[in-house]
PDB file of C-alpha atoms in Angstrom:
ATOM      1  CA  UNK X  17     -10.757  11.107  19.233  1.00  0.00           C
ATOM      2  CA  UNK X  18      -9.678  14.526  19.192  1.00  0.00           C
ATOM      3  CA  UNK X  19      -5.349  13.463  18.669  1.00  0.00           C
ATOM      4  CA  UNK X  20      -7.044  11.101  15.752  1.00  0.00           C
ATOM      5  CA  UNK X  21      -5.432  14.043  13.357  1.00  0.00           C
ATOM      6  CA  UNK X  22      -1.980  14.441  14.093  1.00  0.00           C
ATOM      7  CA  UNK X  23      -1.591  11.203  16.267  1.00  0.00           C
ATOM      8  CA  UNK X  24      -0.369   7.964  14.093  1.00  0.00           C
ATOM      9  CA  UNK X  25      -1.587   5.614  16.893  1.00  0.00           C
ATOM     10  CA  UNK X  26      -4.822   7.478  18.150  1.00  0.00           C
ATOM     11  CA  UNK X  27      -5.985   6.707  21.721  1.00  0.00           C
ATOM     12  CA  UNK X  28      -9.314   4.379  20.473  1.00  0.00           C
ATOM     13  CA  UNK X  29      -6.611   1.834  18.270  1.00  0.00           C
ATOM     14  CA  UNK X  30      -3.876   2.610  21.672  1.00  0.00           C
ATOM     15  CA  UNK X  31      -6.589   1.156  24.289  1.00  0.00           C
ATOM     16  CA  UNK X  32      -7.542  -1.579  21.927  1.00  0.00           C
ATOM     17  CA  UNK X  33      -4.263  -2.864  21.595  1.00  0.00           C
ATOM     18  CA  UNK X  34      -3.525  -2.685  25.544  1.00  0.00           C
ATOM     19  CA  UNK X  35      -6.803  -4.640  26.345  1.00  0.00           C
ATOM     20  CA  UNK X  36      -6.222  -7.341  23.886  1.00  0.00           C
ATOM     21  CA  UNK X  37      -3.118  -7.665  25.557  1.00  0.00           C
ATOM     22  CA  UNK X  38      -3.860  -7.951  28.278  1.00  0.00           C
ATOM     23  CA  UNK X  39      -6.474 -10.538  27.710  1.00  0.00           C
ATOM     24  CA  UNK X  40      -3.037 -12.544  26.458  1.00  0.00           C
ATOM     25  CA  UNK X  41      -4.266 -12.020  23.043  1.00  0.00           C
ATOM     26  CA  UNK X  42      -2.435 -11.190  19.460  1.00  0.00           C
ATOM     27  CA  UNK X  43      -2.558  -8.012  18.413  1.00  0.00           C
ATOM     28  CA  UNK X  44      -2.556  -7.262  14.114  1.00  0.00           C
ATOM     29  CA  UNK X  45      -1.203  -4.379  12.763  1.00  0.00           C
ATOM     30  CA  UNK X  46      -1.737  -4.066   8.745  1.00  0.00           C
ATOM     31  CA  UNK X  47       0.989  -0.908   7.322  1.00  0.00           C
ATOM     32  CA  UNK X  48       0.638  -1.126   3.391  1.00  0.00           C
ATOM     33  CA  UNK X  49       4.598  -0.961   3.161  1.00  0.00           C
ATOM     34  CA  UNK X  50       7.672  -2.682   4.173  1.00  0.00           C
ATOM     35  CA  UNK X  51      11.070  -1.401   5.087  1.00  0.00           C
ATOM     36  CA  UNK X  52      12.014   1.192   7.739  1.00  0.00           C
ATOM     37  CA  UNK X  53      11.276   4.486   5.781  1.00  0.00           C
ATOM     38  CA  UNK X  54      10.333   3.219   2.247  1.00  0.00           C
ATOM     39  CA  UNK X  55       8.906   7.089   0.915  1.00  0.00           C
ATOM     40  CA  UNK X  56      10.183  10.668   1.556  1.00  0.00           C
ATOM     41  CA  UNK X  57       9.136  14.047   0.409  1.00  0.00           C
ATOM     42  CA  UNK X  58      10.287  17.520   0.456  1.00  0.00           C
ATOM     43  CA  UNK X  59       9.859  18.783   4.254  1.00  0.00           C
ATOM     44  CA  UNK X  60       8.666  21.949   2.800  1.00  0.00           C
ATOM     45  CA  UNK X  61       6.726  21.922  -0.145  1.00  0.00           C
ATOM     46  CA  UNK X  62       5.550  17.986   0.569  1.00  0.00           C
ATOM     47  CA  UNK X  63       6.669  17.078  -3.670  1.00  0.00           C
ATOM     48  CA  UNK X  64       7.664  13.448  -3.653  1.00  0.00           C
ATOM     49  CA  UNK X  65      11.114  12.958  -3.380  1.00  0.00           C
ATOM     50  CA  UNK X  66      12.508  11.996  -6.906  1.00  0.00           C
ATOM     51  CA  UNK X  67      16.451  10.593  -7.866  1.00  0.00           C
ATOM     52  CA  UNK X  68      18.307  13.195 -10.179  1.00  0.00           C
ATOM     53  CA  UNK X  69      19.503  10.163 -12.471  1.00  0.00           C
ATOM     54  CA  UNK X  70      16.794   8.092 -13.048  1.00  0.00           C
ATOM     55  CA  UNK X  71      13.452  10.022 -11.312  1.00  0.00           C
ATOM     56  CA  UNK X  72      12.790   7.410  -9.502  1.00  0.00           C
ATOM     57  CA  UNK X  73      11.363   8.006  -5.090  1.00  0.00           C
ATOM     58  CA  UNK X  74      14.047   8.373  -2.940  1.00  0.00           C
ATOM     59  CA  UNK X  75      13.644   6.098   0.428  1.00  0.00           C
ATOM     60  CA  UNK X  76      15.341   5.315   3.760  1.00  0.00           C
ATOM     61  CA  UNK X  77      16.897   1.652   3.010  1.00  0.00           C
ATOM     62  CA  UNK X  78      16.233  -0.584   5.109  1.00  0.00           C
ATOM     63  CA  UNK X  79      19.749  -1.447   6.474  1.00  0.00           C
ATOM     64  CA  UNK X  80      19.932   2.462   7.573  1.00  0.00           C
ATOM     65  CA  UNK X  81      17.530   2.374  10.663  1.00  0.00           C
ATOM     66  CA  UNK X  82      19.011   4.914  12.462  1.00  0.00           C
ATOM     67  CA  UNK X  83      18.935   8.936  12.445  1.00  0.00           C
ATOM     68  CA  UNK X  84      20.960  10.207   9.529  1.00  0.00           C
ATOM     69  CA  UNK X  85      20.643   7.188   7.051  1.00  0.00           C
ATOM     70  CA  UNK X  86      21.435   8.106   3.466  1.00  0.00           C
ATOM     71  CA  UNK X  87      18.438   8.797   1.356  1.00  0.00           C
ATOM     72  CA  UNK X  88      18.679   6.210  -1.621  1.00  0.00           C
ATOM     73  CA  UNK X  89      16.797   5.937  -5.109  1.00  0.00           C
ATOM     74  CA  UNK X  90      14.600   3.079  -4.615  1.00  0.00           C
ATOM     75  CA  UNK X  91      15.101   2.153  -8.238  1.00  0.00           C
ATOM     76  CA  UNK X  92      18.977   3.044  -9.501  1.00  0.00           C
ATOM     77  CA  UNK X  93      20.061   2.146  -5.739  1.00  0.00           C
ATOM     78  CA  UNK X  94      22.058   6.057  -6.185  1.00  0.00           C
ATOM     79  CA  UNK X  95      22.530   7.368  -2.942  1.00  0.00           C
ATOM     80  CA  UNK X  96      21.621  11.248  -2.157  1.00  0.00           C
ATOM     81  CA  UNK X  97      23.965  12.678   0.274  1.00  0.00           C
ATOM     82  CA  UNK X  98      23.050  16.472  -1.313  1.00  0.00           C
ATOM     83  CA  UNK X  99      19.277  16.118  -2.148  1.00  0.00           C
ATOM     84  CA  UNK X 100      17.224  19.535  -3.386  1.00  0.00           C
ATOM     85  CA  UNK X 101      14.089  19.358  -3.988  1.00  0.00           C
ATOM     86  CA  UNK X 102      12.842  19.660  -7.638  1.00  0.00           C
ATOM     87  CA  UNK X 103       9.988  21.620  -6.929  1.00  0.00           C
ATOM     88  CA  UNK X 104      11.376  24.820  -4.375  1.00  0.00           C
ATOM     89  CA  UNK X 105      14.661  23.699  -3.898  1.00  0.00           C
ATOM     90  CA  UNK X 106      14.428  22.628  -0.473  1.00  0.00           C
ATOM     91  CA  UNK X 107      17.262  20.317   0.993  1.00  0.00           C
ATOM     92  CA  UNK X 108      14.764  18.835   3.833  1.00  0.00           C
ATOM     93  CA  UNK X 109      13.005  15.484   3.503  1.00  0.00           C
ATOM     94  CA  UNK X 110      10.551  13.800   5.689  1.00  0.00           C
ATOM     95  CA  UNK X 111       8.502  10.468   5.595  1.00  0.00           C
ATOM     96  CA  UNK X 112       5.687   9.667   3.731  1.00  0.00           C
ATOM     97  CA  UNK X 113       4.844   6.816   4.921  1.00  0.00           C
ATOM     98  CA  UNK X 114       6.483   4.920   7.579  1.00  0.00           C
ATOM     99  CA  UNK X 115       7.253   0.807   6.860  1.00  0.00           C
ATOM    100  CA  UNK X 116       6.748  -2.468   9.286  1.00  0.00           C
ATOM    101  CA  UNK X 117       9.482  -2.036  10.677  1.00  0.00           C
ATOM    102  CA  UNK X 118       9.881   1.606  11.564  1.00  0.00           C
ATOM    103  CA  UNK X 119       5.950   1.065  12.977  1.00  0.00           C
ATOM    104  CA  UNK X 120       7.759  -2.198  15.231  1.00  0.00           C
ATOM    105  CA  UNK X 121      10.079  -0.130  16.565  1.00  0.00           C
ATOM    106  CA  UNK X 122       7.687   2.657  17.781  1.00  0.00           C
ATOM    107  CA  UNK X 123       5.310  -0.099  19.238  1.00  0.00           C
ATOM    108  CA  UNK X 124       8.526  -1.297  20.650  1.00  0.00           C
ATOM    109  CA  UNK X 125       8.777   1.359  23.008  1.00  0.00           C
ATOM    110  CA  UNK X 126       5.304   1.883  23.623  1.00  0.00           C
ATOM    111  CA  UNK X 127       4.687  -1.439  24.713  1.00  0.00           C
ATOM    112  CA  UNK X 128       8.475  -2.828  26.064  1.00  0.00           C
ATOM    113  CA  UNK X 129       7.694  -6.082  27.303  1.00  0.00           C
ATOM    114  CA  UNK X 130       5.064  -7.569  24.966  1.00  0.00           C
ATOM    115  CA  UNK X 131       6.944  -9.264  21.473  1.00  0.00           C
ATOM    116  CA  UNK X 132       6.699  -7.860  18.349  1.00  0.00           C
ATOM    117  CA  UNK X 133       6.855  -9.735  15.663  1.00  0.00           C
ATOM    118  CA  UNK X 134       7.075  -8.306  11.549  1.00  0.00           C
ATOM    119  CA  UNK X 135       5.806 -10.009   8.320  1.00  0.00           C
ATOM    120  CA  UNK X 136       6.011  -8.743   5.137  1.00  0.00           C
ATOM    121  CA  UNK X 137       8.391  -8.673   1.696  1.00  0.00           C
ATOM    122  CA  UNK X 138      10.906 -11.421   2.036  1.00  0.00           C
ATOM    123  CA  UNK X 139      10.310 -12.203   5.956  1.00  0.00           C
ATOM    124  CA  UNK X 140       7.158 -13.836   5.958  1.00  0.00           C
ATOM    125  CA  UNK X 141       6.502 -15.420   8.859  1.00  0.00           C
ATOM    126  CA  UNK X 142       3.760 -18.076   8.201  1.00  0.00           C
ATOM    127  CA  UNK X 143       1.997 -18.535  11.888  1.00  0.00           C
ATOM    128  CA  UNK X 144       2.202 -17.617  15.335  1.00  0.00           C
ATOM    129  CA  UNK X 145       1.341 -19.134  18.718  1.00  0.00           C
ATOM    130  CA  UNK X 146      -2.361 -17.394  20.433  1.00  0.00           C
ATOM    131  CA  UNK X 147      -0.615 -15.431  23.638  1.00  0.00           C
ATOM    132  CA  UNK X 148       0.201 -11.936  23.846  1.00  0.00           C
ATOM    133  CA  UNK X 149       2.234 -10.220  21.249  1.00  0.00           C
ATOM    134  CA  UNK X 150       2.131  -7.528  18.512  1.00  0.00           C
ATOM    135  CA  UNK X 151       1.838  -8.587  14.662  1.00  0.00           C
ATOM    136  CA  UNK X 152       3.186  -5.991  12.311  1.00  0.00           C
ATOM    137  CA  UNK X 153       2.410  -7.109   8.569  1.00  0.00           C
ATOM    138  CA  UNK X 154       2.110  -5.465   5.209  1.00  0.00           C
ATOM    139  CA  UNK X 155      -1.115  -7.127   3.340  1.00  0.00           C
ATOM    140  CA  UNK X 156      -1.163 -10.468   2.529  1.00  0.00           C
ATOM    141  CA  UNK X 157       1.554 -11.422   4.335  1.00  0.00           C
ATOM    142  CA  UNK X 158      -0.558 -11.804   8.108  1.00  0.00           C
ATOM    143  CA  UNK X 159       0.700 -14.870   9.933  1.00  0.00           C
ATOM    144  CA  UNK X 160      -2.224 -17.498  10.540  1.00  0.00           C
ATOM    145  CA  UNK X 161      -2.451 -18.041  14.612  1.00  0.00           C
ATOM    146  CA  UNK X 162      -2.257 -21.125  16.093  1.00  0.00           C
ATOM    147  CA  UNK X 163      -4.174 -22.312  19.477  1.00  0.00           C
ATOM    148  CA  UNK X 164      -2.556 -26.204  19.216  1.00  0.00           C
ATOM    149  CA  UNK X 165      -2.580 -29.528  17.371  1.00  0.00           C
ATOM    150  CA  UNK X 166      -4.321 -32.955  18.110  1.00  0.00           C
ATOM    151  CA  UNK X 167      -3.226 -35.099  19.438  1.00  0.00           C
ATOM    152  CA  UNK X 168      -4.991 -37.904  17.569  1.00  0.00           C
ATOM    153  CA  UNK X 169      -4.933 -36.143  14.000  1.00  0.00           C
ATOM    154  CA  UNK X 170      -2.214 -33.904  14.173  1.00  0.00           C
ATOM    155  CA  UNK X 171      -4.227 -31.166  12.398  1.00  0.00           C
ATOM    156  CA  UNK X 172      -3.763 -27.238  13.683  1.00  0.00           C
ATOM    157  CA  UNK X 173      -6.660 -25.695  15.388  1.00  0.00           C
ATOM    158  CA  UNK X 174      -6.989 -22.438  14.183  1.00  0.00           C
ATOM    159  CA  UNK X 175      -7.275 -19.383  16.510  1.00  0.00           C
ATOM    160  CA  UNK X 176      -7.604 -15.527  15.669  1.00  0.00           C
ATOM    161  CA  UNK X 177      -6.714 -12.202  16.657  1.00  0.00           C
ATOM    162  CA  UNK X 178      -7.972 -10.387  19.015  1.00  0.00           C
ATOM    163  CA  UNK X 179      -7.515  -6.778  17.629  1.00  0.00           C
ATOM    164  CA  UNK X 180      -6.672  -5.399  14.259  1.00  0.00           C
ATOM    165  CA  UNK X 181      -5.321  -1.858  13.417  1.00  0.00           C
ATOM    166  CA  UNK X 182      -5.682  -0.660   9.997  1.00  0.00           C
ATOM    167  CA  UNK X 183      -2.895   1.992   9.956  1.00  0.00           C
ATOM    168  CA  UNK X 184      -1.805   4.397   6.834  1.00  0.00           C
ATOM    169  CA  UNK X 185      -4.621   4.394   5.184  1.00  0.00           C
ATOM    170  CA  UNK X 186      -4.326   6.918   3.018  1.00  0.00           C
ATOM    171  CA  UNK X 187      -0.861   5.492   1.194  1.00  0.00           C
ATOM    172  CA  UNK X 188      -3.155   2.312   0.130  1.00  0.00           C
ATOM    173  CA  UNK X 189      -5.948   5.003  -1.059  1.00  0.00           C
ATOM    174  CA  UNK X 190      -3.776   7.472  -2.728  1.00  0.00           C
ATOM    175  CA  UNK X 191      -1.903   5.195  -4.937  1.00  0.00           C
ATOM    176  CA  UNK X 192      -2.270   6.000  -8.561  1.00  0.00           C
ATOM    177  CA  UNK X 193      -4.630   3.173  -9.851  1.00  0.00           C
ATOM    178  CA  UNK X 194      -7.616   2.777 -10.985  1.00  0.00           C
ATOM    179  CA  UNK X 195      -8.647  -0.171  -8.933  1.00  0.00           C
ATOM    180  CA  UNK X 196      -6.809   1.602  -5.250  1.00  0.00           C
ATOM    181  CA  UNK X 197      -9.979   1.894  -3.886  1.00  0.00           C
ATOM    182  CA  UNK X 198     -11.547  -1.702  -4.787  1.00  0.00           C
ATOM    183  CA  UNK X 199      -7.907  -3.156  -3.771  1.00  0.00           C
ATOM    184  CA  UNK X 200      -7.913  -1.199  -0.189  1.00  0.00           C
ATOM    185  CA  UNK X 201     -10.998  -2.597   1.064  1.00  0.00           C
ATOM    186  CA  UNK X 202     -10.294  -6.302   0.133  1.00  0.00           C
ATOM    187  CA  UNK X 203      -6.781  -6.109   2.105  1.00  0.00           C
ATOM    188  CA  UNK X 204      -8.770  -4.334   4.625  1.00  0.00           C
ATOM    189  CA  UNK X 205     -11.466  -7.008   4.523  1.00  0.00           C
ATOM    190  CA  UNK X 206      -9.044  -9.732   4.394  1.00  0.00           C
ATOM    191  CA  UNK X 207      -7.359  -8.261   7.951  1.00  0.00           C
ATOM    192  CA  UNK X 208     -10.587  -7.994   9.702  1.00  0.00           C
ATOM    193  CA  UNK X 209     -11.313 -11.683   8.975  1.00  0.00           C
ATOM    194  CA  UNK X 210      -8.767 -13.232  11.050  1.00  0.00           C
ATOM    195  CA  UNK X 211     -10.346 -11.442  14.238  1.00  0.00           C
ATOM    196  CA  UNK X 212     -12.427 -12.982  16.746  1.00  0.00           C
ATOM    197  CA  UNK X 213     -16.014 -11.621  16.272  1.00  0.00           C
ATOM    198  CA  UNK X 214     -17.250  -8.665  17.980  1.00  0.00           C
ATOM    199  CA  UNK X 215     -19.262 -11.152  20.869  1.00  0.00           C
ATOM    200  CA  UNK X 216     -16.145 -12.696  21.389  1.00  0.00           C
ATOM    201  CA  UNK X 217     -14.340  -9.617  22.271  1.00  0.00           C
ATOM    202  CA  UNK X 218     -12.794  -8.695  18.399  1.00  0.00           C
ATOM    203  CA  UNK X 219     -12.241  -4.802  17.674  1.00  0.00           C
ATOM    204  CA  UNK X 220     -11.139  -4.004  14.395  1.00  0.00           C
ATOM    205  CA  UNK X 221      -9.544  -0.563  14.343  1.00  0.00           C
ATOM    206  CA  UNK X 222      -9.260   1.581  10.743  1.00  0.00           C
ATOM    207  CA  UNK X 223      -7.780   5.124  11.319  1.00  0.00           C
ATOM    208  CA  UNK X 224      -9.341   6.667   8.443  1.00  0.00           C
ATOM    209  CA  UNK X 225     -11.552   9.354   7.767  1.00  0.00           C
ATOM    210  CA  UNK X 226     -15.251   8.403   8.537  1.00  0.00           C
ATOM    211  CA  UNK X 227     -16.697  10.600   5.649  1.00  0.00           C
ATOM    212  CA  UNK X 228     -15.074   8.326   2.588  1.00  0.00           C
ATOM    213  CA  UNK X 229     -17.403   5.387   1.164  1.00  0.00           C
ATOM    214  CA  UNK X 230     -14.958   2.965   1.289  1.00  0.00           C
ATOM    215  CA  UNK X 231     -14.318   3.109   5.222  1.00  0.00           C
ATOM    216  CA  UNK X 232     -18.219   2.984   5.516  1.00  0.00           C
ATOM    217  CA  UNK X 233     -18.284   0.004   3.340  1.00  0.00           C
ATOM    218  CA  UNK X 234     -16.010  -1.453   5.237  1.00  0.00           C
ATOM    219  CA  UNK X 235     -17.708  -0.761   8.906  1.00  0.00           C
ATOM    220  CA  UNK X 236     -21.090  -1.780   6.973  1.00  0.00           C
ATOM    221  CA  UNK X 237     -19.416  -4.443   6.125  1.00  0.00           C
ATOM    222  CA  UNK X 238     -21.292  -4.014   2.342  1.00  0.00           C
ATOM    223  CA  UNK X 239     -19.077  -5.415  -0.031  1.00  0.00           C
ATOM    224  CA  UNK X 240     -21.976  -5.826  -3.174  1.00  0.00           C
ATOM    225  CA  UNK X 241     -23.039  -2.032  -2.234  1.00  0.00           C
ATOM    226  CA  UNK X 242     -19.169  -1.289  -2.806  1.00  0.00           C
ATOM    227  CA  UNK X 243     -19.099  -2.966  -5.713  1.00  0.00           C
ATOM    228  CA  UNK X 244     -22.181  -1.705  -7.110  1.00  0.00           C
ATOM    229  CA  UNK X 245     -20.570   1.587  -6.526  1.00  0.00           C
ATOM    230  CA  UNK X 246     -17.529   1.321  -7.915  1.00  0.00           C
ATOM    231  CA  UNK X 247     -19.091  -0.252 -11.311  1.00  0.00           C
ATOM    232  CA  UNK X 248     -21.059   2.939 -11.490  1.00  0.00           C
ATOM    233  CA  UNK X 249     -18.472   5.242 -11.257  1.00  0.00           C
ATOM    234  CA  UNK X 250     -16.513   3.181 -13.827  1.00  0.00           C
ATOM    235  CA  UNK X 251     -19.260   3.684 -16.383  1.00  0.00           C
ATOM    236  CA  UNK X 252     -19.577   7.010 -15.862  1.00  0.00           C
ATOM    237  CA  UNK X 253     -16.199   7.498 -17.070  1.00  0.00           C
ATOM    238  CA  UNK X 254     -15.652   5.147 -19.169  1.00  0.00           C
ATOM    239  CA  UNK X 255     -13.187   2.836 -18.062  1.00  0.00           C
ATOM    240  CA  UNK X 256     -12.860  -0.960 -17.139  1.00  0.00           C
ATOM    241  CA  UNK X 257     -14.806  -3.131 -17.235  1.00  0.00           C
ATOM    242  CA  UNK X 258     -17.720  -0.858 -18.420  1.00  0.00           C
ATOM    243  CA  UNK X 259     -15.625  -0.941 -21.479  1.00  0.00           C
ATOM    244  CA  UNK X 260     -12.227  -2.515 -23.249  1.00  0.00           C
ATOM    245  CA  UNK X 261      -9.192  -1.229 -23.076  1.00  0.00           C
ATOM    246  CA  UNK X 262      -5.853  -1.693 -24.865  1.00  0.00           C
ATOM    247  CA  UNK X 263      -2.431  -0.042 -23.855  1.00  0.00           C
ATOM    248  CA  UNK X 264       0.254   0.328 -26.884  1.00  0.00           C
ATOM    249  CA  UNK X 265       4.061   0.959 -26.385  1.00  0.00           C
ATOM    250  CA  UNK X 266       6.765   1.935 -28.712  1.00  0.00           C
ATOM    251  CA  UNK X 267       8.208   4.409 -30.438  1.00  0.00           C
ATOM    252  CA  UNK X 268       5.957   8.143 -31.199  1.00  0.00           C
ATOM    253  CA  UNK X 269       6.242   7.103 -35.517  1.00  0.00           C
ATOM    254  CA  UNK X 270       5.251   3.350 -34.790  1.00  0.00           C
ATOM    255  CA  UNK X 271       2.222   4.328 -32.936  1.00  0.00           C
ATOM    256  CA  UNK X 272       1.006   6.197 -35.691  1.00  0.00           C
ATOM    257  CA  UNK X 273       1.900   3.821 -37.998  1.00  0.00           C
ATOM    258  CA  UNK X 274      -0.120   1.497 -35.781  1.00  0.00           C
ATOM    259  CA  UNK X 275      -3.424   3.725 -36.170  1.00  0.00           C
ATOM    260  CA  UNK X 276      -2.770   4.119 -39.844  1.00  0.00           C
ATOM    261  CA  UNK X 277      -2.494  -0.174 -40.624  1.00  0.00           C
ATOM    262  CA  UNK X 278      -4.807  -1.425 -37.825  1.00  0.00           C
ATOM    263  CA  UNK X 279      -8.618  -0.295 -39.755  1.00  0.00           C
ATOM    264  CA  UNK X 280     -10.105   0.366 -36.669  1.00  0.00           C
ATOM    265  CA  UNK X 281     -13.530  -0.142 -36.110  1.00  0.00           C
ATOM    266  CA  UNK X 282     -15.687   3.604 -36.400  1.00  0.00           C
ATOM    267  CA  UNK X 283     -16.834   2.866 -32.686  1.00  0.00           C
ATOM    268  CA  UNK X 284     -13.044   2.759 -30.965  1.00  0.00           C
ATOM    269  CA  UNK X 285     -11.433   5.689 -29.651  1.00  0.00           C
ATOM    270  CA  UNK X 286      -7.684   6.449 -29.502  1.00  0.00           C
ATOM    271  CA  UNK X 287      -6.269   8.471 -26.354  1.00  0.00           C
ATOM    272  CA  UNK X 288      -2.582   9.409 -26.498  1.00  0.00           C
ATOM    273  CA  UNK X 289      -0.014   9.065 -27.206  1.00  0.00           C
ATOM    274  CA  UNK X 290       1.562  10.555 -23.862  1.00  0.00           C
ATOM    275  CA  UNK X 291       4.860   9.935 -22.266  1.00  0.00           C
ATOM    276  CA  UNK X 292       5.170   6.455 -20.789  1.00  0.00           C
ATOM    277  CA  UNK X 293       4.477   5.994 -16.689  1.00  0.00           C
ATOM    278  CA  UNK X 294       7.201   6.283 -14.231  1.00  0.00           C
ATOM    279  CA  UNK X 295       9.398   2.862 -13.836  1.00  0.00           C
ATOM    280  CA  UNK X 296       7.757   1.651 -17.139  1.00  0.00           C
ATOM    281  CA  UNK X 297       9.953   0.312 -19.586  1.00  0.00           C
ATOM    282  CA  UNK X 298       9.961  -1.308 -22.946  1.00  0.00           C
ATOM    283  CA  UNK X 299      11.302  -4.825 -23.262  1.00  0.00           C
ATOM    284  CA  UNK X 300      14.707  -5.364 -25.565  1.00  0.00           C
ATOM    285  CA  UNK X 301      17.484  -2.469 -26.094  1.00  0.00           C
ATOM    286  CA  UNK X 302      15.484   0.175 -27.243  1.00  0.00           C
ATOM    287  CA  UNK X 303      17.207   3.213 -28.687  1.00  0.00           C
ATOM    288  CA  UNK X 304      16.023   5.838 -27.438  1.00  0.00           C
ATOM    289  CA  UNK X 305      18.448   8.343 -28.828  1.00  0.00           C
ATOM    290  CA  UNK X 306      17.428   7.092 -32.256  1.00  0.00           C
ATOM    291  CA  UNK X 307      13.704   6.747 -31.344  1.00  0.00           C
ATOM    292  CA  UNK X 308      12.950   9.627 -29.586  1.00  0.00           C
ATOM    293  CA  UNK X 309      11.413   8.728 -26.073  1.00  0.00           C
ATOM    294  CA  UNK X 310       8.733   5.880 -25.334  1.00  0.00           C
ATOM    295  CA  UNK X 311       5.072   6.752 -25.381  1.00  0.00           C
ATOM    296  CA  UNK X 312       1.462   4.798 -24.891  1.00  0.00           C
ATOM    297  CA  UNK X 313      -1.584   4.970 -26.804  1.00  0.00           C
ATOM    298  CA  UNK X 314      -4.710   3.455 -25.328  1.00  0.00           C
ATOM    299  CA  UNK X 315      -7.672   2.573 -27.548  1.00  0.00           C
ATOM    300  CA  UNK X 316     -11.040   2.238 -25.803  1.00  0.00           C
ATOM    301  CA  UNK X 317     -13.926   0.604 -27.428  1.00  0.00           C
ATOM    302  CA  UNK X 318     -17.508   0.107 -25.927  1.00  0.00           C
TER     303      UNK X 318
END
């Protein structure tokens, strides 16, 4: 598809979703956030967009869904009516990654008279009736679809989708964790299994690029290959579960303290300390002006 690279909807995953529909199918569409415009960054220099206060990212809430909303710190809750980028300065800021229900209200006006119906954070919607209509859902929160009930028992019947669009990809792949990849395709796996099957008309649409092993795991439909992969690369590395690993917080003069008392075994290797994650925090009133900041060790043993 040659608009695959600058169009968020390419034509392959448009067509899919007007056939289905017209077949008076459901349509799902899996977005790995919620919210309206959950992530900016700098317009110019593309640096996430970080709060002066706390350094937390700086979002669109999702009661401003409308040009001009405030840009807000998705942590402190500190608006930004004066934000500069960090990095160059820059006062522009665009999106990231668009949530369910910015992506409802552009499938809104591409398709104006089917439904469109979101899922996702604290909206869940639990099922939905098999006709027509557009399912917008962050992962694990799809709706089941229902075709009926008995009459006699009074059981369900269960029915499926008839398309599935795997948009965003790349904000479940980027994330920054060591198991993003082997978390990606089960959310992606666990879309494609409430389709119909591919004789019964079932398209299943990622918009990824082809080249990376986890979309061709996923179109291969080889989940032990995937695995089998990803423990490979793990050992290579060293890191779970090729090997144990423990994470200690506290104070810079505790941790050593910790190394000191612990007599640990000759084998076991101590990384760190370094500065604590973003949005990590340790538990109780810690005093940091007495304490100097937070760090983390990690000890690794075979």
């Amino acid at each position: 598809d040659p608009l695959a690279r600058s169009a968020r909807l390419p034509g392959l995953a448009f067509r899919a979703v007007r056939d289905t529909l017209s077949r008076n199918e459901p349509v799902l569409i899996q977005v790995p956030r919620k919210g309206y415009v959950p992530t900016l960054a700098c317009g110019n220099c593309r640096t996430p967009a970080r709060c002066r206060h706390c350094n937390g990212p700086v979002g669109l809430p999702q009661s401003d869904q409308h040009q001009g909303g405030v840009p807000t710190c998705r942590w402190c809750g500190r608006p930004d009516t004066r934000f500069r980028c960090q990095a160059c300065g820059s006062p522009k800021l665009r999106a990231v990654v668009l949530g369910a229900e910015r992506t409802a209200e552009e499938l809104g006006r591409a398709f104006p008279s089917t439904r469109i119906i979101t899922s996702g954070g604290n909206r869940v919607v639990d099922h939905i009736d098999y006709r027509a209509c557009i399912v917008v859902s962050t992962p694990g929160a799809e709706p089941a679809v229902h075709t009926g009930v008995d009459r006699y028992s009074g059981d369900t019947s269960r029915g499926a989708y008839g398309a599935c669009l795997l948009l965003d990809t790349w904000a479940l792949m980027g994330r920054q964790d060591l198991r993003a990849t082997e978390d990606t395709l089960q959310k992606w796996a666990a879309a494609a299994t409430l389709v119909h099957s591919h004789i019964h008309g079932g398209h299943v649409v990622v918009v990824a690029d082809p080249s990376l092993a986890v979309v061709q795991s996923l179109i291969r439909w080889d989940m032990v290959g995937a695995a089998a992969a990803e423990l490979a690369s793990r050992r290579e590395v060293r890191f779970p579960p090729a090997v144990h690993m423990a994470a200690i917080d506290g104070a810079a003069a505790a941790l050593d303290s910790f190394v000191e008392l612990a007599e640990l075994p000759a084998h076991a290797e101590v990384l760190g300390p370094v500065d604590l994650p973003p949005g990590v925090t340790l538990p109780g009133e810690y005093d940091e002006a007495r304490f100097g900041p937070p760090q983390r060790m990690l000890i690794r043993t075979p």
